[in-house]
PDB file of C-alpha atoms in Angstrom:
ATOM      1  CA  UNK G   1      -0.255   0.133  -0.585  1.00 37.00           C
ATOM      2  CA  UNK G   2       0.536   3.519  -1.219  1.00 43.00           C
ATOM      3  CA  UNK G   3       1.726   5.501   1.925  1.00 42.00           C
ATOM      4  CA  UNK G   4       0.210   9.472   2.154  1.00 47.00           C
ATOM      5  CA  UNK G   5       3.193  10.991   0.806  1.00 51.00           C
ATOM      6  CA  UNK G   6       3.264   9.411  -2.588  1.00 60.00           C
ATOM      7  CA  UNK G   7       0.452  10.927  -3.436  1.00 75.00           C
ATOM      8  CA  UNK G   8       1.438  14.213  -4.818  1.00 79.00           C
ATOM      9  CA  UNK G   9       4.083  12.862  -6.356  1.00 88.00           C
ATOM     10  CA  UNK G  10       1.899  10.533  -8.306  1.00 92.00           C
ATOM     11  CA  UNK G  11      -0.736  12.864  -8.920  1.00 94.00           C
ATOM     12  CA  UNK G  12       2.120  14.911 -10.924  1.00 94.00           C
ATOM     13  CA  UNK G  13       3.251  11.991 -12.605  1.00 94.00           C
ATOM     14  CA  UNK G  14       0.196  11.887 -14.019  1.00 95.00           C
ATOM     15  CA  UNK G  15      -0.431  15.096 -14.749  1.00 94.00           C
ATOM     16  CA  UNK G  16       2.965  15.565 -16.917  1.00 93.00           C
ATOM     17  CA  UNK G  17       2.040  12.399 -18.528  1.00 92.00           C
ATOM     18  CA  UNK G  18      -1.454  13.717 -19.311  1.00 92.00           C
ATOM     19  CA  UNK G  19       0.799  16.794 -21.036  1.00 90.00           C
ATOM     20  CA  UNK G  20       3.042  14.895 -22.575  1.00 88.00           C
ATOM     21  CA  UNK G  21       0.056  12.384 -24.325  1.00 87.00           C
ATOM     22  CA  UNK G  22      -1.733  15.601 -24.406  1.00 84.00           C
ATOM     23  CA  UNK G  23      -4.651  15.162 -23.006  1.00 88.00           C
ATOM     24  CA  UNK G  24      -4.264  18.723 -21.214  1.00 88.00           C
ATOM     25  CA  UNK G  25      -2.537  21.989 -21.639  1.00 86.00           C
ATOM     26  CA  UNK G  26       0.508  23.816 -19.989  1.00 88.00           C
ATOM     27  CA  UNK G  27      -1.526  25.795 -18.095  1.00 89.00           C
ATOM     28  CA  UNK G  28      -4.991  23.041 -17.242  1.00 91.00           C
ATOM     29  CA  UNK G  29      -1.834  20.714 -16.511  1.00 93.00           C
ATOM     30  CA  UNK G  30       0.519  22.573 -13.395  1.00 94.00           C
ATOM     31  CA  UNK G  31      -3.505  24.059 -12.289  1.00 95.00           C
ATOM     32  CA  UNK G  32      -3.996  20.022 -11.364  1.00 95.00           C
ATOM     33  CA  UNK G  33      -1.180  19.595  -9.125  1.00 96.00           C
ATOM     34  CA  UNK G  34      -1.028  23.742  -7.812  1.00 96.00           C
ATOM     35  CA  UNK G  35       2.055  24.672  -9.878  1.00 96.00           C
ATOM     36  CA  UNK G  36       2.336  27.591 -11.594  1.00 95.00           C
ATOM     37  CA  UNK G  37       2.696  27.768 -15.349  1.00 90.00           C
ATOM     38  CA  UNK G  38       6.963  28.324 -14.921  1.00 91.00           C
ATOM     39  CA  UNK G  39       6.761  25.603 -12.376  1.00 95.00           C
ATOM     40  CA  UNK G  40       5.682  22.997 -14.535  1.00 93.00           C
ATOM     41  CA  UNK G  41       8.025  24.092 -16.646  1.00 92.00           C
ATOM     42  CA  UNK G  42      11.058  23.631 -14.499  1.00 93.00           C
ATOM     43  CA  UNK G  43       9.120  20.072 -14.179  1.00 93.00           C
ATOM     44  CA  UNK G  44       8.776  18.719 -17.341  1.00 92.00           C
ATOM     45  CA  UNK G  45      12.456  20.052 -17.789  1.00 91.00           C
ATOM     46  CA  UNK G  46      13.778  17.744 -15.152  1.00 91.00           C
ATOM     47  CA  UNK G  47      11.682  15.210 -16.184  1.00 88.00           C
ATOM     48  CA  UNK G  48      13.088  15.250 -19.853  1.00 90.00           C
ATOM     49  CA  UNK G  49      10.532  17.162 -21.844  1.00 86.00           C
ATOM     50  CA  UNK G  50      10.391  20.289 -23.454  1.00 82.00           C
ATOM     51  CA  UNK G  51       7.315  22.555 -23.174  1.00 80.00           C
ATOM     52  CA  UNK G  52       5.261  22.277 -25.822  1.00 74.00           C
ATOM     53  CA  UNK G  53       3.209  25.047 -27.550  1.00 71.00           C
ATOM     54  CA  UNK G  54       0.431  26.472 -29.821  1.00 70.00           C
ATOM     55  CA  UNK G  55      -1.408  23.627 -31.418  1.00 70.00           C
ATOM     56  CA  UNK G  56      -0.461  19.834 -31.054  1.00 69.00           C
ATOM     57  CA  UNK G  57      -3.312  18.621 -34.151  1.00 75.00           C
ATOM     58  CA  UNK G  58      -4.929  19.692 -37.220  1.00 82.00           C
ATOM     59  CA  UNK G  59      -8.257  19.496 -35.128  1.00 84.00           C
ATOM     60  CA  UNK G  60      -6.196  22.368 -32.517  1.00 78.00           C
ATOM     61  CA  UNK G  61      -5.285  24.389 -34.885  1.00 76.00           C
ATOM     62  CA  UNK G  62      -8.717  24.567 -36.491  1.00 84.00           C
ATOM     63  CA  UNK G  63     -10.016  25.859 -32.959  1.00 82.00           C
ATOM     64  CA  UNK G  64      -7.502  27.882 -32.706  1.00 79.00           C
ATOM     65  CA  UNK G  65      -8.655  29.737 -35.748  1.00 82.00           C
ATOM     66  CA  UNK G  66     -11.881  29.554 -35.185  1.00 83.00           C
ATOM     67  CA  UNK G  67     -12.494  31.488 -32.330  1.00 83.00           C
ATOM     68  CA  UNK G  68      -9.622  34.037 -34.014  1.00 84.00           C
ATOM     69  CA  UNK G  69     -12.527  34.382 -36.651  1.00 86.00           C
ATOM     70  CA  UNK G  70     -14.863  34.653 -33.643  1.00 85.00           C
ATOM     71  CA  UNK G  71     -12.469  37.316 -32.482  1.00 84.00           C
ATOM     72  CA  UNK G  72     -12.621  39.586 -35.842  1.00 75.00           C
ATOM     73  CA  UNK G  73     -16.432  39.396 -36.344  1.00 71.00           C
TER      74      UNK G  73
END
């Protein structure tokens, strides 16, 4: 049985994993574990990952384009 002390580490690992898989944005992953975006970026770097910015898929890109067009109306 895991100790209560491992729960924050488990939550952090889950947030990193979900971010790397593209399930969470950088900001949402950081928020999930109570860190700032910049603190979470440091965690990523320490774990050997680089923060990714912008859309990751064509669907993400299309949503951003649609949102920008809506702002222009």
